[in-house]
Short mmCIF file of C-alpha atoms in Angstrom, two decimals:
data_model
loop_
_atom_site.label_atom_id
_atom_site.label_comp_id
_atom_site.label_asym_id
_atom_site.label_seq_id
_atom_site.Cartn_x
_atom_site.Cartn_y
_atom_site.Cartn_z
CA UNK A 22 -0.94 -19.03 -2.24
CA UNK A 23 0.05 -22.77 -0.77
CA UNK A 24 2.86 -21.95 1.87
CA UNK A 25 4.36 -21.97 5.55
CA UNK A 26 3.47 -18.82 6.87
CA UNK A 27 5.31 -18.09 10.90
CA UNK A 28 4.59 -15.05 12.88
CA UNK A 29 5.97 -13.15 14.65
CA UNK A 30 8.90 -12.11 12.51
CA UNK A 31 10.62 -10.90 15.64
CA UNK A 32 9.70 -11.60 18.98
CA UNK A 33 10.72 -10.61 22.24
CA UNK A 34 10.81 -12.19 25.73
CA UNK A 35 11.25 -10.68 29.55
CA UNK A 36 13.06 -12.80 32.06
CA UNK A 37 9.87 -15.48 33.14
CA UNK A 38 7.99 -15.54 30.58
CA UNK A 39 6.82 -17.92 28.36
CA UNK A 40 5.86 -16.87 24.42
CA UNK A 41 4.25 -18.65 21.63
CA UNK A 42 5.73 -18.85 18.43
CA UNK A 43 3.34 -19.48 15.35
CA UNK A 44 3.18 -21.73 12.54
CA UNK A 45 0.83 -22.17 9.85
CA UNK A 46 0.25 -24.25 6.64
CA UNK A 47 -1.77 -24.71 3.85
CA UNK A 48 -0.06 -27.71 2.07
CA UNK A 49 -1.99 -30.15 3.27
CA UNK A 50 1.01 -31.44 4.77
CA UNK A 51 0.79 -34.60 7.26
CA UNK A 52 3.94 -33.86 8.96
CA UNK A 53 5.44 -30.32 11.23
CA UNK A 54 8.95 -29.46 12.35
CA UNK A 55 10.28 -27.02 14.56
CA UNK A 56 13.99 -26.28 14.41
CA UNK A 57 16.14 -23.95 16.83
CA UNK A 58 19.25 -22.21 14.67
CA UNK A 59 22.04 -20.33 16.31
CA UNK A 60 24.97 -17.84 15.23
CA UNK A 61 26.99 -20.02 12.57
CA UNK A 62 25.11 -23.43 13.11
CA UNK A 63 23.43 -25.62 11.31
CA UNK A 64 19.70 -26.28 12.40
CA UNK A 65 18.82 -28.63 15.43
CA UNK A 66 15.43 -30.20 16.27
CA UNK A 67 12.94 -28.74 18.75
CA UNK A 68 10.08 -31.12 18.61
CA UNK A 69 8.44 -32.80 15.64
CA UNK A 70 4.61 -33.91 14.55
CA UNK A 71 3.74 -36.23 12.36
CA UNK A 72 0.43 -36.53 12.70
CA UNK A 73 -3.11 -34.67 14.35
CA UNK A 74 -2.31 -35.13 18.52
CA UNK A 75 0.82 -36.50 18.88
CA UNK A 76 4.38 -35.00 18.24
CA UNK A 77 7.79 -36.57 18.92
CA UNK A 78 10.37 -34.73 21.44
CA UNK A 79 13.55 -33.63 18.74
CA UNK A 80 17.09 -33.07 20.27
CA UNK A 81 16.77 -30.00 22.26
CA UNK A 82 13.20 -30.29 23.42
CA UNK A 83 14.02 -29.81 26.89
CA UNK A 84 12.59 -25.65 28.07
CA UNK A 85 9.76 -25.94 24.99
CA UNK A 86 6.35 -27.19 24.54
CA UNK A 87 4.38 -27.89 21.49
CA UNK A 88 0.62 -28.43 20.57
CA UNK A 89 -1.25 -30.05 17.05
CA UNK A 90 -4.73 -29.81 17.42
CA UNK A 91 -4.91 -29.27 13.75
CA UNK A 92 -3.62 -30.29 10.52
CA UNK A 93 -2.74 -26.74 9.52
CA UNK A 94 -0.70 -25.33 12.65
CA UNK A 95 2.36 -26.53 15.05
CA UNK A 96 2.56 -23.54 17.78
CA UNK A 97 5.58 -23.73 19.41
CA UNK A 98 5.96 -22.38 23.27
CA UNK A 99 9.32 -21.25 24.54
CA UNK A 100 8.64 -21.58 28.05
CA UNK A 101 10.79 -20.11 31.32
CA UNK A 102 12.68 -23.30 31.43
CA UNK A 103 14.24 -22.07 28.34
CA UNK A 104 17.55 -20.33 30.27
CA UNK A 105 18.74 -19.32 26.82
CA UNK A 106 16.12 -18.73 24.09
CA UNK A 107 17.63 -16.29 21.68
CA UNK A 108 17.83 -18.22 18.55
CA UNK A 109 16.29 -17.93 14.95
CA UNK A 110 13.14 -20.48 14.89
CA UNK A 111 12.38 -21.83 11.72
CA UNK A 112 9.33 -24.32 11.19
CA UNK A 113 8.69 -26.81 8.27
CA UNK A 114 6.48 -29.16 6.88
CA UNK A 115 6.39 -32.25 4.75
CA UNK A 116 3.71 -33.90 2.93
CA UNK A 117 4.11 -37.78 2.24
CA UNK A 118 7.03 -39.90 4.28
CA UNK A 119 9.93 -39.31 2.19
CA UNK A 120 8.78 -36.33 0.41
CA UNK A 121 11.09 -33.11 1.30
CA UNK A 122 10.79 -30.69 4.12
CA UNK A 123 10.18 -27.50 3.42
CA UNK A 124 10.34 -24.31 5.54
CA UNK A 125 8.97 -21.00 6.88
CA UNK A 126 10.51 -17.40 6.78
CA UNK A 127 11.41 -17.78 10.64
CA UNK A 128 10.80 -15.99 13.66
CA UNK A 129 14.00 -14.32 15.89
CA UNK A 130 13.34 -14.65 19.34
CA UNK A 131 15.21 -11.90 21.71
CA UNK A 132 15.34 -11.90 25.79
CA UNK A 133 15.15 -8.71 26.90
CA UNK B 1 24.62 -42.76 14.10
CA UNK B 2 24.20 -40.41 10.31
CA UNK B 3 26.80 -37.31 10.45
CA UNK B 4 27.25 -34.39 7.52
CA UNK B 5 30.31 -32.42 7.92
CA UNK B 6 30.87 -28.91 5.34
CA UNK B 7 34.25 -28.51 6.42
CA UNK B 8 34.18 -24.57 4.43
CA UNK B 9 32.99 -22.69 7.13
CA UNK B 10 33.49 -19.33 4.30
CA UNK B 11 34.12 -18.94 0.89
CA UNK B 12 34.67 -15.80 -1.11
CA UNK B 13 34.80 -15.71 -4.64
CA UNK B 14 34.77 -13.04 -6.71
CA UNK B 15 31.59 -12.77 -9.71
CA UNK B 16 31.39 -15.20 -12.72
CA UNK B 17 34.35 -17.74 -10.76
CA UNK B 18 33.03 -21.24 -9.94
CA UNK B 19 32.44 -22.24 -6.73
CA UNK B 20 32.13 -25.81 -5.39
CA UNK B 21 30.64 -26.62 -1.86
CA UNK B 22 32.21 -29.89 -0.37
CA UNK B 23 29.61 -32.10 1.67
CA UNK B 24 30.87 -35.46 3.06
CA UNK B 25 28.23 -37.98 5.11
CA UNK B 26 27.92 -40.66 7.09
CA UNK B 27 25.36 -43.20 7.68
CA UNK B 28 25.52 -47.23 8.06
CA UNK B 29 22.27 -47.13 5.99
CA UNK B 30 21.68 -48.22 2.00
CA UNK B 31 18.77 -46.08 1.41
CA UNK B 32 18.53 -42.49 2.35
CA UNK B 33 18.30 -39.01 1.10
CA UNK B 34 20.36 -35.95 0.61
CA UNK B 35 19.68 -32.33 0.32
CA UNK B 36 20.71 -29.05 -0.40
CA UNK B 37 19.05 -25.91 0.85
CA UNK B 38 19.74 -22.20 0.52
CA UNK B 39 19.62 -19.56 3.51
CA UNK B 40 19.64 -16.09 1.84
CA UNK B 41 20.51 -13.29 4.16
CA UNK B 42 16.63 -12.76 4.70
CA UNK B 43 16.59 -16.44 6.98
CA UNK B 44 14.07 -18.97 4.85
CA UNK B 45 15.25 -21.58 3.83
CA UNK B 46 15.09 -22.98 0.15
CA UNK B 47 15.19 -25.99 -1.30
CA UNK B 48 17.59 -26.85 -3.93
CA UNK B 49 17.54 -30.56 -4.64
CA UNK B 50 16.94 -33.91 -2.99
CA UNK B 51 18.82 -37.27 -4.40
CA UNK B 52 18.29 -40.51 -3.65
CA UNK B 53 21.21 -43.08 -2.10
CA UNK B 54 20.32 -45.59 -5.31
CA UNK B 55 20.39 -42.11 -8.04
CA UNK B 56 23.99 -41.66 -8.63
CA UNK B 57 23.74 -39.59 -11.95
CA UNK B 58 24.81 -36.12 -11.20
CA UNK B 59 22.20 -33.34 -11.51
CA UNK B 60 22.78 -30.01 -13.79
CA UNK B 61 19.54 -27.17 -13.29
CA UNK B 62 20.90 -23.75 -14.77
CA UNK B 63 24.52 -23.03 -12.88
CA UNK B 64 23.85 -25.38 -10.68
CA UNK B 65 25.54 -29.06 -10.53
CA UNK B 66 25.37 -31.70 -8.06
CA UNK B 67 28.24 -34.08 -7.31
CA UNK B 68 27.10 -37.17 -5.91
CA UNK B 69 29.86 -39.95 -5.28
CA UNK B 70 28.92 -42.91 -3.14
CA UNK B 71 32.34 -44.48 -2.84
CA UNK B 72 33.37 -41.46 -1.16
CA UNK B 73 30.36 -40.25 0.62
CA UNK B 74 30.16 -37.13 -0.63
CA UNK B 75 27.80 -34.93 -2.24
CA UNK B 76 28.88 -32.00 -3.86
CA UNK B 77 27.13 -28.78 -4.68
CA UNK B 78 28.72 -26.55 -7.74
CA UNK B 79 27.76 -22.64 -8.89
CA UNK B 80 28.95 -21.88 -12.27
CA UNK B 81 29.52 -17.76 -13.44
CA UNK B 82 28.34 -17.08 -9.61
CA UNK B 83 26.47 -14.28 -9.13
CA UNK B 84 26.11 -11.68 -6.00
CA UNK B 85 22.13 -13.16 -5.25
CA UNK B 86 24.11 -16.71 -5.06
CA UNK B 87 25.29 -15.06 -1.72
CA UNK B 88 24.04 -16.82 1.16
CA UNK B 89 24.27 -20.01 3.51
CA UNK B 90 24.13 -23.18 1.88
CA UNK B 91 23.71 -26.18 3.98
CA UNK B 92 23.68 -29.87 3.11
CA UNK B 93 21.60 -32.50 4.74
CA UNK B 94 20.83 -36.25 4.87
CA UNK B 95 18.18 -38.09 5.81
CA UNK B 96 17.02 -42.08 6.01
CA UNK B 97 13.83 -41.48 6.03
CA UNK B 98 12.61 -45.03 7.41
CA UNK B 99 14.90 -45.19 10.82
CA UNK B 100 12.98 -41.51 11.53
CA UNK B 101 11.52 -39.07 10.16
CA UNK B 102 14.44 -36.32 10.77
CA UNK B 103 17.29 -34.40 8.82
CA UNK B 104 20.60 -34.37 10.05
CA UNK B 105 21.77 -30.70 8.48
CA UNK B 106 25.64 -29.92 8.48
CA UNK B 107 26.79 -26.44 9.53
CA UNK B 108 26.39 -24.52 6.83
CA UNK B 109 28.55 -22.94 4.44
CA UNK B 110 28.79 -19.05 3.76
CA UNK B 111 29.42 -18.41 0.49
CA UNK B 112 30.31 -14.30 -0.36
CA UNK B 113 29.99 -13.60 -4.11
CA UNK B 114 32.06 -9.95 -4.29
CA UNK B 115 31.04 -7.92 -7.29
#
């Protein structure tokens, strides 16, 4: 099946450390997203890709770090700098400029 | 700088009413897109429909209708005979798609469909 996969579904994180958030697709898609959504908000902009090795810093980049070595996946690291990471993650992809985004199941990140 | 305000934060309705989701923009821009997408309680999030600045003809797909009024910059979403799986976030979005390649999503509204 052609889809956005993300794993883990939940994920947690210890004071210090940094984790790695997955994101997979088989689309074919040119383009990756990674948005941060909190309690009762709408979805803001981690850090975007829209092409093999080289990705644009979104509106709340700062504490994250991204890779896109290949077509397929957008891993997404939420790094010590990251005072307050607890969030729902969601990832999405789109294929042609213009064409719609369209998004993973998510992965809720929790600081223990 | 492009803007979407839902100003219903919550909405209850009770099964088979009609619901209506308000979603007002702004942008400076002449050609862009607009969305709607659906957060069911288990987090993805769907797409509904995408229209295009120049497409003003409003859309119908089941009990679904779209609203889409340029002269007041607002894009309406509709639920006819709503049903309890129609509970979930709905969230409008707008994008011109040749300043950047982002969405600008609005808050979100939570629709409750009681049975």
């Amino acid at each position: 099946d052609g889809g956005i996969t993300q794993s883990p579904k939940y994920l947690f994180r210890k004071e210090g450390q940094n984790v790695t958030l997955s994101c997979e697709q088989n689309l074919n898609h040119d383009a990756m997203y990674w948005y941060r959504q909190d309690p009762g908000q709408g979805l803001r902009l981690i850090y975007y890709s829209q092409i093999v090795n080289d990705f644009q810093k979104g509106d709340i980049a700062e504490g994250y770090s991204v890779s896109r070595e290949k077509k397929e996946s957008f891993p997404l690291t939420v790094t010590s700098a990251q005072k307050n990471p607890t969030a729902f993650y969601l990832c999405a992809s789109r294929g042609q400029p213009q064409e719609t985004q369209y998004f993973g199941p998510g992965t809720r990140l929790l600081v223990l | 700088a492009q803007k979407v305000t839902q100003a219903q934060t919550e909405i209850s309705v009770v099964e088979k009413e009609d619901v209506t989701l308000d979603c007002v923009y702004e942008t400076r821009d002449t050609t862009y897109y607009l969305f709607w997408y659906k957060q069911p309680p288990s987090g993805e999030l769907v797409f509904l429909i995408r229209r295009n600045s120049f497409d003003e003809q409003n859309e119908i797909s089941g009990r679904y209708s779209w609203n889409f009024q340029k002269s007041t910059s607002s894009f309406n979403f509709t639920i006819t005979a709503s049903q309890v799986v129609d509970s979930a976030v709905y969230f409008c979005a707008l994008s011109v798609y040749y300043r950047d390649d982002k969405i600008i999503f609005g808050k979100g509204t939570r629709l409750h469909i009681l049975p």
